XYZ file of C-alpha atoms in Angstrom:
759
model
C 39.398 -29.596 15.589
C 37.983 -32.007 12.605
C 38.992 -35.138 13.124
C 42.280 -35.293 9.973
C 45.751 -34.932 9.214
C 45.459 -33.355 5.488
C 46.305 -30.196 4.521
C 42.931 -29.087 6.410
C 41.793 -27.236 8.979
C 38.260 -26.279 10.536
C 37.654 -24.096 13.996
C 33.802 -22.897 13.887
C 31.918 -20.240 15.927
C 28.377 -19.852 16.292
C 28.024 -16.233 17.422
C 24.870 -15.980 20.025
C 23.483 -12.315 20.837
C 26.289 -9.809 18.415
C 23.614 -6.929 19.078
C 21.059 -7.647 21.442
C 18.516 -4.898 20.722
C 15.426 -7.142 20.750
C 13.108 -7.798 17.550
C 16.042 -6.966 15.089
C 17.206 -9.054 11.849
C 20.281 -7.589 10.281
C 20.889 -9.891 7.492
C 22.958 -10.511 4.708
C 24.580 -14.283 2.599
C 27.240 -16.474 3.548
C 30.816 -15.180 2.506
C 34.381 -15.900 3.133
C 36.488 -12.425 3.576
C 39.871 -14.155 2.498
C 43.456 -13.609 3.677
C 47.169 -14.965 3.738
C 48.161 -18.176 3.922
C 49.994 -18.407 7.411
C 50.983 -22.018 7.589
C 52.018 -22.394 3.878
C 55.060 -22.012 1.830
C 54.160 -20.549 -0.573
C 54.673 -16.873 -0.051
C 51.658 -14.887 0.799
C 49.917 -12.601 -1.805
C 50.543 -9.160 0.004
C 46.648 -8.688 1.262
C 46.251 -5.592 -1.090
C 46.559 -7.831 -3.896
C 43.218 -10.293 -2.667
C 39.728 -9.727 -3.417
C 37.387 -8.533 -0.089
C 35.931 -10.750 -0.185
C 36.193 -15.063 -2.722
C 32.990 -14.817 -5.243
C 30.103 -16.984 -5.425
C 29.785 -20.054 -8.088
C 26.244 -20.047 -6.837
C 23.271 -20.683 -4.704
C 20.995 -24.068 -4.065
C 18.668 -22.753 -1.487
C 16.015 -26.060 0.066
C 14.129 -24.822 2.658
C 10.668 -27.305 4.543
C 7.944 -24.654 6.100
C 5.566 -26.606 7.950
C 2.819 -24.198 9.532
C 5.836 -22.039 10.841
C 8.637 -24.108 11.672
C 11.044 -23.765 8.674
C 14.024 -25.543 7.834
C 16.871 -24.173 5.454
C 19.951 -26.648 3.487
C 21.821 -24.494 1.417
C 24.913 -24.804 -0.650
C 28.008 -22.399 -1.938
C 30.348 -22.502 -3.718
C 33.234 -19.870 -3.621
C 35.438 -19.136 -6.714
C 39.365 -18.528 -5.105
C 40.471 -17.136 -8.906
C 44.073 -15.896 -7.568
C 47.283 -17.713 -8.368
C 47.327 -18.429 -4.267
C 46.718 -20.524 -1.412
C 44.794 -18.984 0.950
C 42.670 -19.108 4.098
C 39.429 -16.982 4.592
C 36.920 -16.433 7.722
C 33.270 -17.253 6.845
C 30.860 -15.615 8.411
C 26.835 -16.744 7.990
C 23.849 -14.444 8.908
C 21.578 -17.426 11.609
C 17.845 -15.878 11.821
C 16.263 -15.361 15.438
C 15.620 -18.566 17.059
C 17.207 -20.380 14.718
C 19.749 -23.446 14.961
C 22.369 -25.047 12.739
C 21.260 -29.477 12.762
C 24.857 -29.295 10.307
C 27.874 -27.498 9.225
C 30.065 -29.467 6.396
C 33.173 -28.683 3.838
C 33.965 -29.987 0.629
C 37.558 -30.771 0.839
C 37.146 -32.505 -3.038
C 35.296 -35.743 -2.661
C 35.417 -35.223 0.920
C 32.480 -34.282 3.708
C 34.216 -33.025 6.363
C 32.012 -31.347 9.413
C 32.152 -29.023 12.304
C 32.627 -28.511 15.870
C 31.101 -25.035 17.956
C 33.503 -22.749 19.530
C 32.800 -20.131 21.789
C 31.468 -17.087 21.057
C 33.724 -14.638 22.793
C 36.843 -15.654 20.488
C 34.100 -15.100 17.213
C 33.939 -11.888 17.980
C 37.576 -10.695 18.800
C 37.933 -12.110 15.458
C 35.238 -10.321 13.654
C 35.981 -6.874 15.090
C 39.182 -7.327 14.410
C 38.961 -7.696 10.678
C 35.857 -5.763 10.348
C 38.449 -2.341 11.155
C 41.714 -4.540 9.310
C 39.975 -4.573 6.606
C 37.646 -0.681 6.962
C 35.116 -2.636 5.027
C 31.803 -0.914 6.132
C 30.035 -3.611 4.368
C 30.996 -6.155 6.829
C 28.291 -4.376 8.595
C 25.713 -6.573 7.320
C 27.034 -9.023 8.993
C 26.842 -8.287 12.569
C 22.932 -9.630 12.300
C 21.880 -10.426 15.717
C 22.875 -14.110 15.350
C 26.493 -14.793 13.905
C 27.402 -17.948 12.905
C 31.442 -17.645 11.354
C 34.324 -20.170 10.525
C 37.828 -20.616 9.958
C 38.769 -22.157 6.642
C 42.131 -23.802 5.715
C 42.887 -24.618 3.234
C 41.084 -23.057 -0.251
C 42.964 -23.824 -2.764
C 44.601 -21.320 -6.279
C 42.410 -21.172 -8.610
C 39.568 -23.901 -7.488
C 35.948 -24.450 -6.131
C 35.344 -24.161 -2.538
C 31.914 -26.100 -1.354
C 30.194 -25.304 1.384
C 26.428 -26.205 3.015
C 24.770 -25.005 6.687
C 21.594 -26.197 7.124
C 19.565 -24.584 10.300
C 16.079 -24.770 11.584
C 14.531 -21.024 13.083
C 10.521 -20.714 14.342
C 9.281 -18.198 11.818
C 6.745 -15.468 13.303
C 2.967 -15.234 12.754
C 1.053 -11.832 13.183
C -2.245 -12.425 11.935
C -1.852 -14.943 10.853
C 0.819 -14.436 8.216
C 3.780 -16.636 8.504
C 6.510 -14.172 7.188
C 10.692 -15.856 6.038
C 13.656 -14.716 4.795
C 16.656 -15.966 2.801
C 20.318 -13.512 3.030
C 21.037 -12.401 -0.152
C 23.130 -9.812 -0.065
C 26.690 -9.719 0.547
C 27.878 -6.092 1.990
C 27.413 -3.261 -0.056
C 30.762 -2.097 -0.341
C 31.645 -5.776 -1.297
C 30.806 -5.891 -4.732
C 31.063 -9.523 -3.980
C 29.320 -11.349 -7.467
C 26.772 -14.364 -7.341
C 26.626 -16.237 -10.059
C 23.092 -18.331 -10.353
C 21.090 -18.219 -8.063
C 17.955 -21.020 -7.074
C 15.593 -21.564 -4.348
C 12.956 -24.193 -3.504
C 10.766 -23.360 -1.078
C 7.809 -26.666 -0.175
C 5.262 -24.729 2.542
C 3.325 -27.933 4.198
C -0.126 -26.603 6.324
C -2.744 -27.752 9.151
C -4.444 -25.458 6.902
C -5.277 -23.551 3.307
C -2.386 -21.901 2.327
C -3.389 -18.008 1.710
C -1.640 -14.781 -0.093
C 0.956 -16.244 -0.853
C 3.388 -13.568 -1.332
C 7.466 -12.186 -2.106
C 7.471 -9.127 -2.134
C 11.785 -9.512 -3.127
C 11.790 -12.358 -6.868
C 8.717 -13.741 -9.179
C 7.991 -17.098 -8.241
C 6.417 -20.148 -9.952
C 4.006 -21.603 -8.061
C 1.631 -24.898 -8.196
C -0.082 -26.643 -5.289
C -0.633 -29.786 -5.055
C -3.976 -29.619 -2.851
C -4.914 -26.437 -0.568
C -2.507 -27.284 2.410
C 0.765 -27.384 0.183
C 2.531 -25.186 -2.118
C 5.687 -25.752 -4.096
C 7.985 -22.106 -5.526
C 10.743 -21.597 -7.408
C 12.886 -19.448 -8.807
C 16.351 -18.026 -10.388
C 18.436 -15.826 -11.549
C 21.360 -15.957 -13.240
C 24.624 -13.756 -14.530
C 26.574 -11.229 -12.072
C 24.887 -10.022 -9.341
C 27.028 -7.954 -7.065
C 23.878 -6.262 -5.182
C 20.743 -8.889 -4.857
C 18.388 -8.835 -3.047
C 17.279 -11.160 -0.308
C 15.025 -13.881 -1.419
C 11.277 -12.781 0.858
C 8.529 -15.579 1.322
C 4.800 -14.436 3.156
C 1.942 -17.190 3.591
C -1.265 -16.924 5.434
C -2.644 -19.922 7.574
C -6.479 -19.931 6.976
C -9.814 -21.500 6.880
C -11.395 -18.296 5.961
C -13.723 -17.859 2.985
C -11.442 -14.935 2.683
C -7.483 -15.820 3.892
C -5.319 -12.501 5.033
C -2.565 -11.621 5.664
C -0.895 -8.245 6.754
C 2.081 -6.856 6.805
C 3.526 -2.495 8.648
C 6.727 -1.320 8.655
C 7.081 2.170 10.671
C 10.034 4.202 11.651
C 10.383 5.785 15.240
C 7.900 9.335 15.012
C 6.955 8.812 11.151
C 3.304 7.948 9.548
C 3.198 3.890 9.233
C 2.483 1.647 5.810
C 0.768 -1.107 5.793
C 0.464 -3.950 3.252
C -2.984 -5.776 3.392
C -4.157 -9.079 0.852
C -7.160 -10.577 0.896
C -7.016 -13.766 -0.920
C -10.223 -16.606 -1.990
C -9.724 -20.058 -0.890
C -9.510 -22.053 -3.606
C -12.506 -24.208 -3.854
C -15.091 -22.580 -4.265
C -18.439 -24.764 -5.742
C -20.666 -23.349 -9.131
C -22.690 -21.735 -6.714
C -20.128 -19.238 -4.806
C -19.788 -17.666 -8.366
C -21.379 -14.818 -9.726
C -23.368 -15.138 -12.544
C -22.376 -12.123 -14.568
C -23.558 -9.729 -17.529
C -20.547 -8.928 -19.566
C -20.299 -7.599 -23.076
C -17.952 -7.629 -26.023
C -17.598 -4.796 -28.346
C -14.886 -5.310 -30.745
C -13.337 -2.862 -33.610
C -13.801 -3.917 -36.768
C -12.668 -1.092 -38.516
C -10.819 -1.307 -42.456
C -7.157 -0.522 -40.704
C -8.007 -4.226 -38.165
C -7.000 -6.210 -41.891
C -3.525 -5.348 -40.791
C -0.653 -7.447 -39.672
C -3.904 -10.555 -39.049
C -5.480 -8.456 -36.760
C -9.039 -9.160 -37.459
C -8.367 -13.090 -37.425
C -6.395 -12.488 -34.282
C -9.120 -10.591 -32.423
C -11.912 -13.129 -33.775
C -10.138 -16.143 -31.299
C -9.965 -13.869 -29.047
C -13.639 -13.277 -28.708
C -13.953 -16.791 -29.285
C -11.736 -17.787 -26.420
C -14.025 -14.825 -24.186
C -17.492 -16.362 -25.148
C -16.536 -19.667 -24.272
C -15.460 -18.960 -21.111
C -18.801 -17.847 -20.457
C -21.207 -19.719 -17.691
C -24.593 -20.832 -18.314
C -25.300 -18.491 -15.325
C -24.175 -15.624 -17.217
C -26.093 -13.061 -19.971
C -23.785 -11.345 -23.162
C -24.361 -9.858 -25.747
C -21.747 -9.038 -29.088
C -21.165 -5.434 -30.631
C -18.861 -4.967 -33.324
C -18.477 -1.535 -34.451
C -16.931 0.161 -38.088
C -19.021 3.481 -39.547
C -21.999 2.343 -36.875
C -22.253 -0.545 -34.522
C -23.851 -3.650 -35.226
C -24.912 -5.987 -32.603
C -25.428 -10.132 -31.801
C -28.714 -9.182 -30.334
C -30.991 -6.134 -29.198
C -30.118 -7.267 -25.555
C -27.990 -9.991 -23.509
C -28.528 -13.236 -24.243
C -28.379 -15.648 -21.735
C -24.805 -17.541 -22.320
C -26.130 -21.546 -22.487
C -24.895 -23.074 -25.751
C -27.802 -21.886 -28.126
C -26.322 -18.718 -26.630
C -21.991 -20.009 -27.516
C -23.203 -21.176 -31.307
C -24.505 -17.881 -32.045
C -22.399 -16.201 -31.156
C -20.025 -18.289 -32.480
C -21.421 -16.952 -35.933
C -21.973 -13.866 -35.228
C -18.091 -13.177 -35.538
C -16.879 -15.758 -37.358
C -19.106 -13.838 -39.590
C -17.088 -9.977 -38.643
C -15.287 -8.411 -41.706
C -12.845 -5.872 -40.862
C -14.164 -2.344 -43.445
C -14.828 1.076 -42.461
C -14.127 4.268 -40.321
C -13.303 3.867 -36.284
C -17.256 4.892 -34.222
C -15.784 4.777 -30.763
C -18.319 6.970 -29.541
C -21.253 4.924 -30.691
C -20.379 1.937 -30.191
C -19.206 2.946 -26.575
C -23.048 3.800 -25.838
C -24.532 0.890 -27.311
C -22.506 -1.759 -25.547
C -23.068 0.664 -21.539
C -27.218 0.865 -23.296
C -26.686 -2.935 -22.284
C -26.873 -3.140 -19.025
C -30.066 -1.843 -16.683
C -29.235 -0.160 -14.353
C -31.260 -2.248 -11.452
C -29.716 -5.029 -12.303
C -27.452 -5.440 -8.613
C -25.304 -8.524 -11.526
C -21.613 -8.102 -11.832
C -21.401 -5.613 -15.323
C -18.127 -5.760 -17.705
C -17.762 -4.577 -20.437
C -15.477 -5.233 -22.738
C -13.577 -2.099 -25.986
C -11.351 -3.611 -28.356
C -10.137 -0.916 -30.611
C -7.021 -0.308 -32.773
C -7.152 2.927 -34.358
C -8.111 7.097 -33.502
C -12.795 7.544 -33.841
C -12.675 9.127 -37.293
C -16.290 8.521 -37.555
C -19.502 10.374 -35.646
C -18.540 11.903 -32.827
C -14.102 12.091 -32.374
C -14.212 14.509 -29.899
C -12.176 12.788 -27.047
C -13.546 14.971 -24.460
C -17.328 14.813 -25.589
C -16.603 10.550 -26.182
C -15.720 10.400 -22.062
C -18.361 12.651 -21.275
C -21.092 11.000 -23.556
C -19.742 7.956 -21.983
C -20.755 8.726 -18.075
C -24.471 10.854 -18.700
C -24.747 7.138 -20.438
C -23.593 4.397 -17.426
C -25.857 2.584 -15.577
C -24.130 2.075 -12.047
C -21.817 -0.428 -11.465
C -20.457 -1.281 -15.025
C -16.527 -2.175 -15.630
C -15.247 -0.689 -18.607
C -12.144 -2.141 -18.937
C -10.147 -0.966 -22.843
C -7.870 -2.811 -24.972
C -5.391 -0.557 -27.157
C -4.429 -2.646 -29.691
C -1.149 -1.535 -31.832
C 0.371 2.143 -31.301
C -2.305 4.322 -33.438
C -4.961 5.119 -30.854
C -5.715 7.228 -28.222
C -4.351 6.194 -25.126
C -5.384 9.370 -23.119
C -9.068 7.868 -23.671
C -9.187 4.925 -23.191
C -7.500 4.725 -20.156
C -9.870 7.805 -18.588
C -12.363 5.642 -20.166
C -11.051 2.409 -17.744
C -10.339 5.023 -14.363
C -13.484 6.233 -15.238
C -14.767 2.610 -14.515
C -13.873 1.551 -11.879
C -12.064 -0.350 -14.894
C -8.269 -0.655 -15.949
C -6.763 0.282 -19.457
C -4.492 -2.119 -21.456
C -2.618 -2.319 -24.041
C -1.395 -4.564 -26.848
C 1.973 -3.906 -28.441
C 2.949 -4.711 -32.016
C 4.869 -7.369 -31.256
C 2.768 -8.841 -28.454
C 0.536 -11.706 -28.868
C -3.059 -10.771 -28.197
C -4.364 -13.685 -28.655
C -2.159 -14.966 -25.360
C -2.804 -11.708 -22.976
C -6.333 -10.564 -23.539
C -7.095 -14.104 -23.149
C -5.241 -14.117 -19.229
C -7.541 -10.975 -18.795
C -10.873 -13.266 -19.593
C -9.877 -16.120 -17.343
C -9.138 -14.533 -14.784
C -12.069 -12.301 -14.989
C -13.976 -15.581 -15.775
C -14.872 -16.787 -12.653
C -16.132 -13.690 -10.114
C -15.851 -14.200 -6.449
C -16.748 -11.203 -3.958
C -18.237 -8.157 -6.080
C -19.269 -3.924 -4.745
C -16.645 -4.394 -2.814
C -16.385 -2.318 1.012
C -13.476 -1.842 3.641
C -13.840 -0.548 7.021
C -10.074 -0.337 8.964
C -11.892 -0.272 12.460
C -10.571 3.326 13.319
C -6.996 3.022 12.134
C -6.848 6.599 10.370
C -4.973 5.408 6.816
C -5.459 7.988 3.621
C -3.493 7.228 0.083
C -4.494 3.520 -0.809
C -4.374 1.634 -3.737
C -5.369 1.025 -5.366
C -8.144 4.089 -4.654
C -11.148 2.311 -6.740
C -11.061 -1.448 -4.154
C -11.443 -3.852 -7.407
C -14.072 -7.415 -7.389
C -12.237 -10.541 -6.941
C -11.498 -13.209 -9.268
C -10.433 -16.996 -8.894
C -7.046 -17.741 -8.576
C -5.578 -14.069 -7.466
C -5.323 -12.147 -5.168
C -6.209 -8.612 -3.627
C -2.876 -6.174 -2.538
C -3.844 -3.237 -0.523
C -1.499 -0.789 0.525
C -1.565 2.780 2.210
C -0.290 5.434 5.289
C -1.649 5.046 8.669
C -1.332 7.661 11.579
C -2.279 6.370 15.586
C -1.491 8.411 18.532
C -1.553 5.257 20.541
C -0.147 1.636 19.887
C -3.486 -0.366 18.060
C -3.469 -4.115 18.424
C -6.617 -5.738 18.931
C -8.360 -3.640 15.849
C -11.322 -5.535 14.441
C -11.904 -4.924 10.136
C -14.806 -5.637 7.900
C -14.761 -6.342 4.924
C -17.740 -6.611 2.957
C -19.189 -7.964 -0.765
C -22.206 -9.403 -2.932
C -21.532 -13.495 -3.781
C -23.772 -14.129 -6.615
C -25.887 -11.736 -5.703
C -26.333 -12.195 -1.782
C -24.171 -9.768 0.708
C -21.304 -11.094 2.579
C -19.813 -9.627 5.492
C -16.684 -11.399 6.954
C -14.931 -10.234 10.228
C -10.363 -9.713 10.729
C -10.368 -9.677 14.686
C -6.965 -8.457 16.628
C -4.280 -6.870 13.792
C -1.884 -5.486 14.750
C -1.147 -1.122 13.611
C 1.958 -0.490 15.933
C 3.762 2.572 15.998
C 7.416 0.867 15.784
C 7.712 -2.078 13.239
C 11.272 -2.201 11.750
C 10.566 -5.108 9.706
C 9.045 -4.572 6.493
C 11.406 -1.714 4.735
C 10.513 -2.276 1.511
C 7.367 -1.180 2.533
C 7.938 2.242 1.897
C 9.141 2.815 -1.265
C 6.263 0.164 -2.797
C 3.887 1.997 -1.533
C 5.848 5.285 -3.156
C 5.560 3.396 -6.378
C 2.484 2.669 -6.816
C 1.619 6.455 -5.468
C 3.758 7.926 -8.487
C 1.605 5.201 -11.805
C -1.289 7.090 -9.726
C -0.132 10.468 -11.225
C 1.083 9.713 -13.787
C -2.432 8.011 -15.008
C -3.509 11.832 -13.226
C -0.754 13.759 -15.842
C -2.091 11.368 -19.076
C -6.080 11.879 -18.258
C -6.122 15.165 -17.000
C -3.302 17.164 -18.233
C -0.045 17.959 -16.420
C 0.324 20.635 -14.021
C 3.045 22.239 -11.272
C 1.404 20.201 -8.664
C 1.603 16.792 -10.138
C 4.439 17.053 -11.647
C 6.463 18.837 -7.692
C 4.730 15.767 -6.278
C 5.937 12.325 -8.734
C 9.886 14.662 -8.572
C 9.901 13.746 -4.449
C 8.562 10.485 -4.331
C 11.006 9.433 -7.380
C 14.267 11.607 -5.720
C 13.137 10.027 -2.246
C 13.027 6.570 -2.921
C 14.834 6.257 -5.688
C 12.070 5.446 -8.322
C 12.581 5.032 -11.835
C 10.218 8.547 -13.339
C 9.351 10.102 -16.811
C 10.718 13.438 -14.846
C 13.519 11.588 -12.966
C 15.003 8.939 -15.115
C 17.406 7.217 -12.997
C 18.026 10.607 -11.340
C 20.738 11.527 -12.909
C 20.985 15.586 -11.888
C 23.699 17.648 -13.424
C 26.615 17.317 -12.686
C 26.779 20.937 -9.669
C 23.463 19.027 -7.993
C 24.965 18.304 -4.237
C 22.409 16.915 -1.939
C 20.651 20.611 -0.783
C 18.624 19.706 -3.429
C 17.139 17.009 -2.112
C 13.528 17.898 0.188
C 14.366 16.304 3.723
C 10.368 16.041 4.425
C 9.199 12.922 5.686
C 6.706 14.807 5.366
C 3.373 14.584 3.666
C 4.258 15.278 -0.066
C 0.765 17.181 -0.690
C 2.242 19.608 1.368
C 6.232 19.865 1.521
C 7.027 21.324 -1.887
C 10.286 20.201 -3.556
C 12.440 22.468 -5.621
C 12.165 20.834 -9.508
C 14.648 18.310 -10.088
C 13.102 18.036 -13.409
C 16.274 18.643 -15.727
C 15.525 16.513 -18.925
C 16.542 13.414 -18.059
C 19.686 11.989 -18.858
C 19.156 8.346 -19.002
C 17.042 5.712 -20.542
C 16.292 2.268 -19.529
C 14.428 -1.025 -19.647
C 12.242 -2.002 -17.004
C 10.899 -4.886 -15.200
C 6.635 -5.150 -14.826
C 4.473 -7.253 -13.836
C 2.293 -8.223 -17.045
C -1.562 -9.177 -17.071
C -0.477 -12.838 -16.860
C 1.197 -12.337 -13.744
C 4.676 -12.819 -15.113
C 7.316 -10.080 -14.731
C 8.462 -8.512 -18.448
C 10.581 -4.833 -20.248
C 8.025 -2.406 -20.361
C 10.790 0.126 -22.162
C 11.220 3.438 -19.680
C 8.869 6.782 -20.813
C 10.824 10.038 -21.208
C 8.646 12.990 -19.778
C 7.717 14.009 -22.373
C 4.841 11.427 -23.663
C 3.541 12.703 -20.775
C 1.827 15.248 -22.841
C 1.265 12.272 -25.226
C -1.989 10.879 -26.997
C -0.686 8.286 -29.387
C 1.983 6.476 -31.014
C 3.988 4.623 -29.111
C 5.796 5.963 -26.538
C 1.942 7.520 -25.163
C 1.619 3.672 -25.485
C 4.457 2.629 -23.190
C 4.115 5.575 -20.985
C -0.118 4.888 -20.004
C 2.046 0.844 -19.534
C 4.221 2.218 -17.709
C 1.748 3.976 -15.120
C -0.438 0.700 -14.669
C 2.551 -1.387 -14.246
C 3.622 0.957 -11.407
C 0.513 1.132 -9.680
C -0.727 -2.676 -10.065
C 3.579 -3.733 -8.297
C 3.976 -5.315 -5.392
C 7.233 -6.049 -6.222
C 10.156 -4.131 -5.087
C 12.867 -3.531 -7.776
C 15.953 -5.303 -7.152
C 19.550 -2.531 -6.381
C 20.825 -4.965 -9.430
C 18.382 -3.017 -12.102
C 17.307 0.549 -11.356
C 21.001 1.239 -9.486
C 23.197 4.487 -10.519
C 27.264 4.899 -10.013
C 26.080 7.867 -7.419
C 22.947 6.140 -5.981
C 21.845 3.199 -3.731
C 18.900 2.233 -1.720
C 18.790 0.538 2.012
C 16.272 -0.646 4.669
C 14.226 1.745 2.775
C 15.923 4.595 2.593
C 17.956 6.201 -0.900
C 21.223 7.886 -0.512
C 23.225 9.249 -3.578
C 26.220 9.957 -3.186
C 26.970 14.017 -2.831
C 31.485 15.041 -2.568
C 32.017 11.576 -1.846
C 29.521 11.002 1.088
C 26.958 9.230 1.074
C 23.334 11.255 2.011
C 19.791 10.038 2.673
C 17.710 11.838 0.637
C 15.554 13.186 3.312
C 18.727 15.072 4.457
C 19.088 18.878 3.351
C 21.743 21.616 5.266
C 18.686 23.094 6.102
C 16.985 20.603 8.544
C 16.538 21.481 11.933
C 17.653 18.402 13.568
C 20.003 17.165 16.703
C 23.496 15.502 15.519
C 25.871 12.663 15.849
C 29.262 12.908 14.865
C 30.780 9.040 14.517
C 34.300 8.219 12.725
C 34.052 4.919 11.068
C 34.586 1.911 13.380
C 35.444 4.276 16.399
C 35.218 2.786 20.014
C 31.704 4.971 20.652
C 31.177 4.181 16.287
C 30.855 0.335 17.523
C 28.694 1.312 20.702
C 26.151 3.223 19.174
C 25.510 0.606 16.753
C 24.965 -1.743 19.526
C 22.497 0.515 20.926
C 20.316 0.385 17.639
C 21.200 -1.874 15.421
C 18.833 -0.778 12.559
C 21.547 1.869 11.716
C 24.186 -0.505 10.652
C 22.607 -1.352 7.602
C 23.154 2.590 6.231
C 26.610 2.928 7.743
C 27.606 -0.386 5.555
C 27.380 1.604 2.461
C 30.477 4.234 2.828
C 33.442 5.468 5.495
C 30.788 8.460 4.482
C 27.328 8.826 5.033
C 24.129 10.911 6.586
C 21.428 9.616 7.237
C 17.764 10.679 9.291
C 16.888 8.041 11.930
C 14.556 8.081 15.134
C 14.234 12.713 14.936
C 18.167 12.798 14.483
C 20.875 13.606 12.057
C 24.037 10.487 12.484
C 26.843 11.916 10.201
C 29.565 9.280 9.718
C 33.643 10.539 9.585
C 36.531 8.529 7.477
C 39.272 7.315 10.426
C 42.597 9.263 9.415
C 44.993 6.909 7.818
């Protein structure tokens, strides 16, 4: 007990190892489950009138990571909005290997520190609350290490602030350090959470690479290669925020490598491999490049100040060139106009000449895309092994010369020298997106679009700043005998200063692979280079990183949508998009928010677990009933809204819907962040543990389940002795069971069916 005679009583319990299966972690945010105050003179409210858990007004997280040791200090503010003084039971899941250094509760201006009590008593109280509350959401609090405190009093219409500090040793697999902070509060508890803010300081004895969060948009600042500071913030009431996850690599290598995997028992695995160059590079280590700028100067560019903005963008791109680079500028309208017949050096004289040429450009005439592309491609020598980039910017459709998009693409393919990267930018909505997408895809580049309300200078200047310093080009990756498929991006892009390459794919192996040797080859300033990475692991089972299947499926959907847009809609492509969208809860033009007809049942969903190209789902492509706004990475790395396209827009080639569909497909192919439950949730759908569940006939049903699925079945009654016994044997099932009292889930080649307990 706290040595205070005032009306405050605090008992603390540290429950270590509720479920003791090694390697399993179930996370959730700290929560206070309220109850009537038994020590108060005022009559207590009926329990049914109390919230399942107190709202969380704010959460502040301060974490210091030194090598693999993390010290996390959390300040939580809870709100009692009732007219009664309450008692409460506080649960906080402590990560594996963590130890609490301090816990305190604020009573007004008084900070009171608690003591530890027995685990047996904590376990008894926990089980009683889960059974009494009939709330499967509380199952998320049954992790390996659960901290529990009994809190009294919680005054009416007031805040209650708690602080907890704990230290943990983080896991590091192949040099990749993983950190996670729980922010969920139980999927059935619907506890609103207000402001969430976090600051993470990383200090390493070696350079810090591949700083990556799949869950949050983070701002990263660096004092040097061995120190990084990350901040993130979210506002507004959220009922299902994602856990904050962070990965980073400590490496002295020129290219630091990070590898994380996920694999359910008996299924194929998923991997995310990231490569990042060191920050401190000498000028000699950057590849000298050849670059050609091709700018549309047709009459339509005179509208809305586009010509002035495009001119400023071109001048920025030219100024960012290094003296070792070579370049040329080509404008096109009715016919092309070259600054020079050949590439010139990007020295002071060359830049001055280009600046005068760009300033002389005027908007007039038609749009001759074919001839201008031919002129740009002719600038590159086939035998030259420098990186070659062609930047093509237009605001219109082809109106002069060859106007057939198919023939323009064929002509570019016939004239292209080896190794050219073609980056296309469409300005406005009056562009042929199928043409620009195909030109970029066929030439190892990327298509992007500047909508009327977007800042063309900011967007394209950001692109120029990135590509101005190539670090490693012509990449090839040997995964040392690991059988992989459907790896994205399909073609390895060049690596530039300040960027990192993220590869995500699937793998298969019949035995545990712990000593895989990966080899990366490429060119640095025309010098062939090779890098080896030893002792990588591709396991048969890996419970962590369950965001990977959905992240892979998102990239796969983006690639499939690009095929639809550039090659035309085919049933096989559409069916696979619907299958992946349904199975993983991904918003697509063919599924929207998966708002199916009211008579749809769980039998409508693919059972599979098999490869989508072999397991064809039934047609779920009824017209989407909802439209959404989706957060997606922009070229600057900041999340921005991309309007969700409809199925019809997949067949359009011009106009606002076509531009938005193209941008959406590209964003999905480049995404490294899983979509939050808050942004993607529909009333009849929940995503948890890498699976998607649909509410059908009041049963939360795994999207992989079909009535004809031939697997052994285990049936249980919610909160029964058998139910708890199973969760002790298979702790990972807790996250699936936590979504409701009636659940059907496929896990480990078995169907688990949970039925509601009779009242």
